[in-house]
Amino acid sequence: MATPPGGLAFCVFPTAIGYCALVWRAPGTVVGTALPHGSAQNTRAAVTRWYPAARESDPDPAIAGVVAEVACLLGTGAGDLTDVDLDLAAVPDFDRRVYEVVRTIPAGDTLTYGEVAARLGAPGAAQAVGQALGRNPFPPIVPCHRVLAAGRQVGGFSARGGRRTKLRMLEAEGVHLEHPTLFDV
């Protein structure tokens, strides 16, 4: 099934961390994403709750490329999502600026909320950066998992699975913040 003309479409696809989804508007502009919600059915239900007008469709070639890059990123830590066209029309200006900075963080690297705020020219706005990332409609295309609390602490993560999901995504990129204990082995 092709993208509905002028409408929203979505697809659910498997990744190493579970079923994710992309929501797009033709021709290939990503409107939102969903990280795993426990199963393909639960991810699909979340997308239809957030985007009731979206219809499940086969991805067009541009979106199929984004799907492949997301799956690669979440599996091996490789994958380049910096050129993905995002629909930022509904995103507040401050959040948009935060997302622009965060999209420059390469896989395998991290910044703190404070460092992102400083790059925005707003030192002291670390909490506002965290709130903007908590509203991120585009994970992992806007790689909010690469932003840490002060002292390289994990900090929060609003996706299902919270900190554990964030750590798993970072570990796929070669960033290890916590060392396994005897009980994790």
JSON list of C-alpha atoms in Angstrom, two decimals:
[
{"chain": "A", "resi": 1, "resn": "MET", "atom": "CA", "xyz": [0.00, 0.00, 0.00]},
{"chain": "A", "resi": 2, "resn": "ALA", "atom": "CA", "xyz": [1.44, 3.40, -0.98]},
{"chain": "A", "resi": 3, "resn": "THR", "atom": "CA", "xyz": [1.55, 6.57, 1.09]},
{"chain": "A", "resi": 4, "resn": "PRO", "atom": "CA", "xyz": [-1.90, 8.18, 1.13]},
{"chain": "A", "resi": 5, "resn": "PRO", "atom": "CA", "xyz": [-1.81, 11.34, -1.04]},
{"chain": "A", "resi": 6, "resn": "GLY", "atom": "CA", "xyz": [-1.25, 14.35, 1.22]},
{"chain": "A", "resi": 7, "resn": "GLY", "atom": "CA", "xyz": [-1.76, 12.18, 4.30]},
{"chain": "A", "resi": 8, "resn": "LEU", "atom": "CA", "xyz": [0.27, 10.60, 7.01]},
{"chain": "A", "resi": 9, "resn": "ALA", "atom": "CA", "xyz": [1.59, 7.08, 6.77]},
{"chain": "A", "resi": 10, "resn": "PHE", "atom": "CA", "xyz": [3.50, 4.86, 9.15]},
{"chain": "A", "resi": 11, "resn": "CYS", "atom": "CA", "xyz": [5.33, 1.56, 9.22]},
{"chain": "A", "resi": 12, "resn": "VAL", "atom": "CA", "xyz": [6.41, -0.68, 12.08]},
{"chain": "A", "resi": 13, "resn": "PHE", "atom": "CA", "xyz": [9.72, -2.50, 11.69]},
{"chain": "A", "resi": 14, "resn": "PRO", "atom": "CA", "xyz": [11.99, -4.78, 13.74]},
{"chain": "A", "resi": 15, "resn": "THR", "atom": "CA", "xyz": [15.27, -3.58, 15.24]},
{"chain": "A", "resi": 16, "resn": "ALA", "atom": "CA", "xyz": [17.76, -5.10, 17.66]},
{"chain": "A", "resi": 17, "resn": "ILE", "atom": "CA", "xyz": [15.98, -3.41, 20.58]},
{"chain": "A", "resi": 18, "resn": "GLY", "atom": "CA", "xyz": [12.40, -4.20, 19.47]},
{"chain": "A", "resi": 19, "resn": "TYR", "atom": "CA", "xyz": [9.77, -2.96, 17.04]},
{"chain": "A", "resi": 20, "resn": "CYS", "atom": "CA", "xyz": [10.06, 0.73, 16.14]},
{"chain": "A", "resi": 21, "resn": "ALA", "atom": "CA", "xyz": [7.93, 2.91, 13.88]},
{"chain": "A", "resi": 22, "resn": "LEU", "atom": "CA", "xyz": [8.31, 5.84, 11.51]},
{"chain": "A", "resi": 23, "resn": "VAL", "atom": "CA", "xyz": [5.51, 8.25, 10.64]},
{"chain": "A", "resi": 24, "resn": "TRP", "atom": "CA", "xyz": [5.93, 10.28, 7.45]},
{"chain": "A", "resi": 25, "resn": "ARG", "atom": "CA", "xyz": [4.27, 12.60, 5.02]},
{"chain": "A", "resi": 26, "resn": "ALA", "atom": "CA", "xyz": [4.98, 12.24, 1.30]},
{"chain": "A", "resi": 27, "resn": "PRO", "atom": "CA", "xyz": [7.51, 12.73, -0.16]},
{"chain": "A", "resi": 28, "resn": "GLY", "atom": "CA", "xyz": [9.68, 11.23, 2.56]},
{"chain": "A", "resi": 29, "resn": "THR", "atom": "CA", "xyz": [9.42, 13.81, 5.36]},
{"chain": "A", "resi": 30, "resn": "VAL", "atom": "CA", "xyz": [9.47, 12.18, 8.81]},
{"chain": "A", "resi": 31, "resn": "VAL", "atom": "CA", "xyz": [6.76, 13.53, 11.10]},
{"chain": "A", "resi": 32, "resn": "GLY", "atom": "CA", "xyz": [7.54, 11.31, 14.10]},
{"chain": "A", "resi": 33, "resn": "THR", "atom": "CA", "xyz": [9.01, 8.06, 15.33]},
{"chain": "A", "resi": 34, "resn": "ALA", "atom": "CA", "xyz": [8.35, 5.51, 18.04]},
{"chain": "A", "resi": 35, "resn": "LEU", "atom": "CA", "xyz": [10.88, 3.46, 19.93]},
{"chain": "A", "resi": 36, "resn": "PRO", "atom": "CA", "xyz": [9.77, -0.03, 21.03]},
{"chain": "A", "resi": 37, "resn": "HIS", "atom": "CA", "xyz": [6.65, -0.46, 23.14]},
{"chain": "A", "resi": 38, "resn": "GLY", "atom": "CA", "xyz": [7.10, -4.15, 23.94]},
{"chain": "A", "resi": 39, "resn": "SER", "atom": "CA", "xyz": [5.69, -5.64, 20.72]},
{"chain": "A", "resi": 40, "resn": "ALA", "atom": "CA", "xyz": [4.84, -4.70, 17.15]},
{"chain": "A", "resi": 41, "resn": "GLN", "atom": "CA", "xyz": [1.18, -4.49, 18.14]},
{"chain": "A", "resi": 42, "resn": "ASN", "atom": "CA", "xyz": [1.89, -2.17, 21.09]},
{"chain": "A", "resi": 43, "resn": "THR", "atom": "CA", "xyz": [4.13, 0.05, 18.95]},
{"chain": "A", "resi": 44, "resn": "ARG", "atom": "CA", "xyz": [1.42, 0.20, 16.28]},
{"chain": "A", "resi": 45, "resn": "ALA", "atom": "CA", "xyz": [-1.17, 1.10, 18.94]},
{"chain": "A", "resi": 46, "resn": "ALA", "atom": "CA", "xyz": [1.04, 3.92, 20.27]},
{"chain": "A", "resi": 47, "resn": "VAL", "atom": "CA", "xyz": [1.48, 5.37, 16.78]},
{"chain": "A", "resi": 48, "resn": "THR", "atom": "CA", "xyz": [-2.24, 5.28, 16.01]},
{"chain": "A", "resi": 49, "resn": "ARG", "atom": "CA", "xyz": [-2.95, 6.95, 19.37]},
{"chain": "A", "resi": 50, "resn": "TRP", "atom": "CA", "xyz": [-0.42, 9.75, 18.68]},
{"chain": "A", "resi": 51, "resn": "TYR", "atom": "CA", "xyz": [-1.22, 10.11, 14.97]},
{"chain": "A", "resi": 52, "resn": "PRO", "atom": "CA", "xyz": [-4.87, 9.04, 14.50]},
{"chain": "A", "resi": 53, "resn": "ALA", "atom": "CA", "xyz": [-4.91, 10.16, 10.84]},
{"chain": "A", "resi": 54, "resn": "ALA", "atom": "CA", "xyz": [-1.88, 8.03, 9.92]},
{"chain": "A", "resi": 55, "resn": "ARG", "atom": "CA", "xyz": [-2.43, 4.87, 7.87]},
{"chain": "A", "resi": 56, "resn": "GLU", "atom": "CA", "xyz": [-0.07, 1.91, 7.91]},
{"chain": "A", "resi": 57, "resn": "SER", "atom": "CA", "xyz": [1.71, 1.73, 4.55]},
{"chain": "A", "resi": 58, "resn": "ASP", "atom": "CA", "xyz": [4.72, 0.30, 2.82]},
{"chain": "A", "resi": 59, "resn": "PRO", "atom": "CA", "xyz": [7.53, 2.84, 2.97]},
{"chain": "A", "resi": 60, "resn": "ASP", "atom": "CA", "xyz": [8.45, 4.76, -0.17]},
{"chain": "A", "resi": 61, "resn": "PRO", "atom": "CA", "xyz": [12.14, 4.48, -1.19]},
{"chain": "A", "resi": 62, "resn": "ALA", "atom": "CA", "xyz": [13.23, 7.52, 0.87]},
{"chain": "A", "resi": 63, "resn": "ILE", "atom": "CA", "xyz": [11.52, 6.21, 3.99]},
{"chain": "A", "resi": 64, "resn": "ALA", "atom": "CA", "xyz": [12.77, 2.66, 3.36]},
{"chain": "A", "resi": 65, "resn": "GLY", "atom": "CA", "xyz": [16.29, 4.11, 3.52]},
{"chain": "A", "resi": 66, "resn": "VAL", "atom": "CA", "xyz": [15.53, 5.78, 6.86]},
{"chain": "A", "resi": 67, "resn": "VAL", "atom": "CA", "xyz": [14.08, 2.52, 8.20]},
{"chain": "A", "resi": 68, "resn": "ALA", "atom": "CA", "xyz": [17.29, 0.71, 7.22]},
{"chain": "A", "resi": 69, "resn": "GLU", "atom": "CA", "xyz": [19.49, 3.38, 8.84]},
{"chain": "A", "resi": 70, "resn": "VAL", "atom": "CA", "xyz": [17.48, 3.34, 12.09]},
{"chain": "A", "resi": 71, "resn": "ALA", "atom": "CA", "xyz": [17.64, -0.47, 12.24]},
{"chain": "A", "resi": 72, "resn": "CYS", "atom": "CA", "xyz": [21.38, -0.34, 11.60]},
{"chain": "A", "resi": 73, "resn": "LEU", "atom": "CA", "xyz": [21.96, 2.33, 14.25]},
{"chain": "A", "resi": 74, "resn": "LEU", "atom": "CA", "xyz": [20.01, 0.40, 16.87]},
{"chain": "A", "resi": 75, "resn": "GLY", "atom": "CA", "xyz": [21.79, -2.84, 16.01]},
{"chain": "A", "resi": 76, "resn": "THR", "atom": "CA", "xyz": [25.40, -1.97, 15.42]},
{"chain": "A", "resi": 77, "resn": "GLY", "atom": "CA", "xyz": [25.69, 1.71, 16.35]},
{"chain": "A", "resi": 78, "resn": "ALA", "atom": "CA", "xyz": [26.38, 2.55, 12.71]},
{"chain": "A", "resi": 79, "resn": "GLY", "atom": "CA", "xyz": [23.96, 4.43, 10.52]},
{"chain": "A", "resi": 80, "resn": "ASP", "atom": "CA", "xyz": [23.76, 8.02, 9.39]},
{"chain": "A", "resi": 81, "resn": "LEU", "atom": "CA", "xyz": [20.53, 9.85, 10.17]},
{"chain": "A", "resi": 82, "resn": "THR", "atom": "CA", "xyz": [21.85, 13.42, 9.92]},
{"chain": "A", "resi": 83, "resn": "ASP", "atom": "CA", "xyz": [20.28, 14.11, 6.52]},
{"chain": "A", "resi": 84, "resn": "VAL", "atom": "CA", "xyz": [16.80, 12.77, 7.31]},
{"chain": "A", "resi": 85, "resn": "ASP", "atom": "CA", "xyz": [14.18, 15.41, 6.48]},
{"chain": "A", "resi": 86, "resn": "LEU", "atom": "CA", "xyz": [12.14, 16.14, 9.62]},
{"chain": "A", "resi": 87, "resn": "ASP", "atom": "CA", "xyz": [8.82, 18.00, 9.77]},
{"chain": "A", "resi": 88, "resn": "LEU", "atom": "CA", "xyz": [9.56, 20.52, 12.53]},
{"chain": "A", "resi": 89, "resn": "ALA", "atom": "CA", "xyz": [6.48, 22.70, 11.93]},
{"chain": "A", "resi": 90, "resn": "ALA", "atom": "CA", "xyz": [4.88, 21.81, 15.28]},
{"chain": "A", "resi": 91, "resn": "VAL", "atom": "CA", "xyz": [8.14, 21.90, 17.26]},
{"chain": "A", "resi": 92, "resn": "PRO", "atom": "CA", "xyz": [8.72, 24.95, 19.49]},
{"chain": "A", "resi": 93, "resn": "ASP", "atom": "CA", "xyz": [11.71, 27.14, 18.57]},
{"chain": "A", "resi": 94, "resn": "PHE", "atom": "CA", "xyz": [13.81, 26.26, 21.64]},
{"chain": "A", "resi": 95, "resn": "ASP", "atom": "CA", "xyz": [13.22, 22.52, 21.13]},
{"chain": "A", "resi": 96, "resn": "ARG", "atom": "CA", "xyz": [14.14, 22.88, 17.44]},
{"chain": "A", "resi": 97, "resn": "ARG", "atom": "CA", "xyz": [17.42, 24.54, 18.41]},
{"chain": "A", "resi": 98, "resn": "VAL", "atom": "CA", "xyz": [18.14, 21.76, 20.93]},
{"chain": "A", "resi": 99, "resn": "TYR", "atom": "CA", "xyz": [17.44, 19.10, 18.29]},
{"chain": "A", "resi": 100, "resn": "GLU", "atom": "CA", "xyz": [19.77, 20.82, 15.82]},
{"chain": "A", "resi": 101, "resn": "VAL", "atom": "CA", "xyz": [22.63, 20.66, 18.35]},
{"chain": "A", "resi": 102, "resn": "VAL", "atom": "CA", "xyz": [21.87, 17.08, 19.38]},
{"chain": "A", "resi": 103, "resn": "ARG", "atom": "CA", "xyz": [21.80, 15.91, 15.75]},
{"chain": "A", "resi": 104, "resn": "THR", "atom": "CA", "xyz": [25.47, 16.95, 15.48]},
{"chain": "A", "resi": 105, "resn": "ILE", "atom": "CA", "xyz": [26.55, 14.46, 18.17]},
{"chain": "A", "resi": 106, "resn": "PRO", "atom": "CA", "xyz": [28.13, 11.53, 16.31]},
{"chain": "A", "resi": 107, "resn": "ALA", "atom": "CA", "xyz": [27.43, 7.92, 17.22]},
{"chain": "A", "resi": 108, "resn": "GLY", "atom": "CA", "xyz": [29.75, 6.86, 20.02]},
{"chain": "A", "resi": 109, "resn": "ASP", "atom": "CA", "xyz": [29.97, 10.36, 21.49]},
{"chain": "A", "resi": 110, "resn": "THR", "atom": "CA", "xyz": [27.91, 12.09, 24.16]},
{"chain": "A", "resi": 111, "resn": "LEU", "atom": "CA", "xyz": [27.27, 15.55, 25.55]},
{"chain": "A", "resi": 112, "resn": "THR", "atom": "CA", "xyz": [25.72, 16.56, 28.85]},
{"chain": "A", "resi": 113, "resn": "TYR", "atom": "CA", "xyz": [22.52, 18.58, 29.12]},
{"chain": "A", "resi": 114, "resn": "GLY", "atom": "CA", "xyz": [24.71, 21.48, 30.29]},
{"chain": "A", "resi": 115, "resn": "GLU", "atom": "CA", "xyz": [27.02, 21.18, 27.29]},
{"chain": "A", "resi": 116, "resn": "VAL", "atom": "CA", "xyz": [24.05, 21.28, 24.91]},
{"chain": "A", "resi": 117, "resn": "ALA", "atom": "CA", "xyz": [22.76, 24.37, 26.74]},
{"chain": "A", "resi": 118, "resn": "ALA", "atom": "CA", "xyz": [26.18, 26.03, 26.43]},
{"chain": "A", "resi": 119, "resn": "ARG", "atom": "CA", "xyz": [26.29, 25.30, 22.69]},
{"chain": "A", "resi": 120, "resn": "LEU", "atom": "CA", "xyz": [22.90, 27.00, 22.42]},
{"chain": "A", "resi": 121, "resn": "GLY", "atom": "CA", "xyz": [24.37, 30.08, 24.11]},
{"chain": "A", "resi": 122, "resn": "ALA", "atom": "CA", "xyz": [22.10, 29.44, 27.09]},
{"chain": "A", "resi": 123, "resn": "PRO", "atom": "CA", "xyz": [24.35, 28.20, 29.92]},
{"chain": "A", "resi": 124, "resn": "GLY", "atom": "CA", "xyz": [22.21, 27.32, 32.88]},
{"chain": "A", "resi": 125, "resn": "ALA", "atom": "CA", "xyz": [19.40, 25.96, 30.68]},
{"chain": "A", "resi": 126, "resn": "ALA", "atom": "CA", "xyz": [20.31, 22.30, 31.21]},
{"chain": "A", "resi": 127, "resn": "GLN", "atom": "CA", "xyz": [16.91, 21.52, 32.72]},
{"chain": "A", "resi": 128, "resn": "ALA", "atom": "CA", "xyz": [15.12, 23.14, 29.76]},
{"chain": "A", "resi": 129, "resn": "VAL", "atom": "CA", "xyz": [17.29, 21.06, 27.41]},
{"chain": "A", "resi": 130, "resn": "GLY", "atom": "CA", "xyz": [16.24, 17.91, 29.29]},
{"chain": "A", "resi": 131, "resn": "GLN", "atom": "CA", "xyz": [12.58, 18.89, 28.99]},
{"chain": "A", "resi": 132, "resn": "ALA", "atom": "CA", "xyz": [12.94, 19.53, 25.25]},
{"chain": "A", "resi": 133, "resn": "LEU", "atom": "CA", "xyz": [14.57, 16.12, 24.81]},
{"chain": "A", "resi": 134, "resn": "GLY", "atom": "CA", "xyz": [11.77, 14.53, 26.83]},
{"chain": "A", "resi": 135, "resn": "ARG", "atom": "CA", "xyz": [9.37, 15.86, 24.17]},
{"chain": "A", "resi": 136, "resn": "ASN", "atom": "CA", "xyz": [11.55, 14.66, 21.26]},
{"chain": "A", "resi": 137, "resn": "PRO", "atom": "CA", "xyz": [9.18, 13.24, 18.61]},
{"chain": "A", "resi": 138, "resn": "PHE", "atom": "CA", "xyz": [12.07, 11.85, 16.53]},
{"chain": "A", "resi": 139, "resn": "PRO", "atom": "CA", "xyz": [14.18, 9.36, 18.53]},
{"chain": "A", "resi": 140, "resn": "PRO", "atom": "CA", "xyz": [16.74, 8.09, 17.47]},
{"chain": "A", "resi": 141, "resn": "ILE", "atom": "CA", "xyz": [16.91, 10.42, 14.44]},
{"chain": "A", "resi": 142, "resn": "VAL", "atom": "CA", "xyz": [17.34, 13.19, 16.99]},
{"chain": "A", "resi": 143, "resn": "PRO", "atom": "CA", "xyz": [19.65, 11.09, 19.20]},
{"chain": "A", "resi": 144, "resn": "CYS", "atom": "CA", "xyz": [18.51, 12.24, 22.64]},
{"chain": "A", "resi": 145, "resn": "HIS", "atom": "CA", "xyz": [20.02, 9.05, 24.08]},
{"chain": "A", "resi": 146, "resn": "ARG", "atom": "CA", "xyz": [23.45, 10.65, 23.50]},
{"chain": "A", "resi": 147, "resn": "VAL", "atom": "CA", "xyz": [22.76, 13.40, 26.05]},
{"chain": "A", "resi": 148, "resn": "LEU", "atom": "CA", "xyz": [23.76, 12.63, 29.62]},
{"chain": "A", "resi": 149, "resn": "ALA", "atom": "CA", "xyz": [23.40, 14.20, 33.03]},
{"chain": "A", "resi": 150, "resn": "ALA", "atom": "CA", "xyz": [26.36, 15.93, 34.68]},
{"chain": "A", "resi": 151, "resn": "GLY", "atom": "CA", "xyz": [29.26, 13.67, 35.54]},
{"chain": "A", "resi": 152, "resn": "ARG", "atom": "CA", "xyz": [28.42, 11.28, 32.68]},
{"chain": "A", "resi": 153, "resn": "GLN", "atom": "CA", "xyz": [25.45, 9.93, 34.61]},
{"chain": "A", "resi": 154, "resn": "VAL", "atom": "CA", "xyz": [22.72, 8.34, 32.50]},
{"chain": "A", "resi": 155, "resn": "GLY", "atom": "CA", "xyz": [20.03, 10.84, 33.40]},
{"chain": "A", "resi": 156, "resn": "GLY", "atom": "CA", "xyz": [16.44, 10.35, 32.34]},
{"chain": "A", "resi": 157, "resn": "PHE", "atom": "CA", "xyz": [14.94, 8.81, 29.25]},
{"chain": "A", "resi": 158, "resn": "SER", "atom": "CA", "xyz": [11.26, 9.04, 28.46]},
{"chain": "A", "resi": 159, "resn": "ALA", "atom": "CA", "xyz": [11.04, 6.03, 26.12]},
{"chain": "A", "resi": 160, "resn": "ARG", "atom": "CA", "xyz": [9.62, 2.73, 27.33]},
{"chain": "A", "resi": 161, "resn": "GLY", "atom": "CA", "xyz": [12.30, 0.99, 29.37]},
{"chain": "A", "resi": 162, "resn": "GLY", "atom": "CA", "xyz": [13.73, 4.33, 30.53]},
{"chain": "A", "resi": 163, "resn": "ARG", "atom": "CA", "xyz": [17.39, 4.30, 31.53]},
{"chain": "A", "resi": 164, "resn": "ARG", "atom": "CA", "xyz": [17.80, 0.65, 30.49]},
{"chain": "A", "resi": 165, "resn": "THR", "atom": "CA", "xyz": [16.75, 1.46, 26.91]},
{"chain": "A", "resi": 166, "resn": "LYS", "atom": "CA", "xyz": [19.06, 4.49, 26.85]},
{"chain": "A", "resi": 167, "resn": "LEU", "atom": "CA", "xyz": [21.99, 2.40, 28.06]},
{"chain": "A", "resi": 168, "resn": "ARG", "atom": "CA", "xyz": [21.26, -0.29, 25.49]},
{"chain": "A", "resi": 169, "resn": "MET", "atom": "CA", "xyz": [21.22, 2.27, 22.68]},
{"chain": "A", "resi": 170, "resn": "LEU", "atom": "CA", "xyz": [24.48, 3.83, 23.88]},
{"chain": "A", "resi": 171, "resn": "GLU", "atom": "CA", "xyz": [26.14, 0.43, 24.25]},
{"chain": "A", "resi": 172, "resn": "ALA", "atom": "CA", "xyz": [25.27, -0.40, 20.62]},
{"chain": "A", "resi": 173, "resn": "GLU", "atom": "CA", "xyz": [27.30, 2.71, 19.74]},
{"chain": "A", "resi": 174, "resn": "GLY", "atom": "CA", "xyz": [30.24, 1.66, 21.94]},
{"chain": "A", "resi": 175, "resn": "VAL", "atom": "CA", "xyz": [29.46, 3.95, 24.90]},
{"chain": "A", "resi": 176, "resn": "HIS", "atom": "CA", "xyz": [29.62, 2.01, 28.18]},
{"chain": "A", "resi": 177, "resn": "LEU", "atom": "CA", "xyz": [28.57, 3.98, 31.24]},
{"chain": "A", "resi": 178, "resn": "GLU", "atom": "CA", "xyz": [27.85, 1.14, 33.64]},
{"chain": "A", "resi": 179, "resn": "HIS", "atom": "CA", "xyz": [29.98, -1.90, 34.17]},
{"chain": "A", "resi": 180, "resn": "PRO", "atom": "CA", "xyz": [28.24, -5.23, 34.60]},
{"chain": "A", "resi": 181, "resn": "THR", "atom": "CA", "xyz": [28.12, -6.75, 38.04]},
{"chain": "A", "resi": 182, "resn": "LEU", "atom": "CA", "xyz": [28.36, -10.45, 38.83]},
{"chain": "A", "resi": 183, "resn": "PHE", "atom": "CA", "xyz": [24.54, -10.62, 38.70]},
{"chain": "A", "resi": 184, "resn": "ASP", "atom": "CA", "xyz": [24.36, -9.09, 35.19]},
{"chain": "A", "resi": 185, "resn": "VAL", "atom": "CA", "xyz": [26.68, -11.66, 33.60]}
]
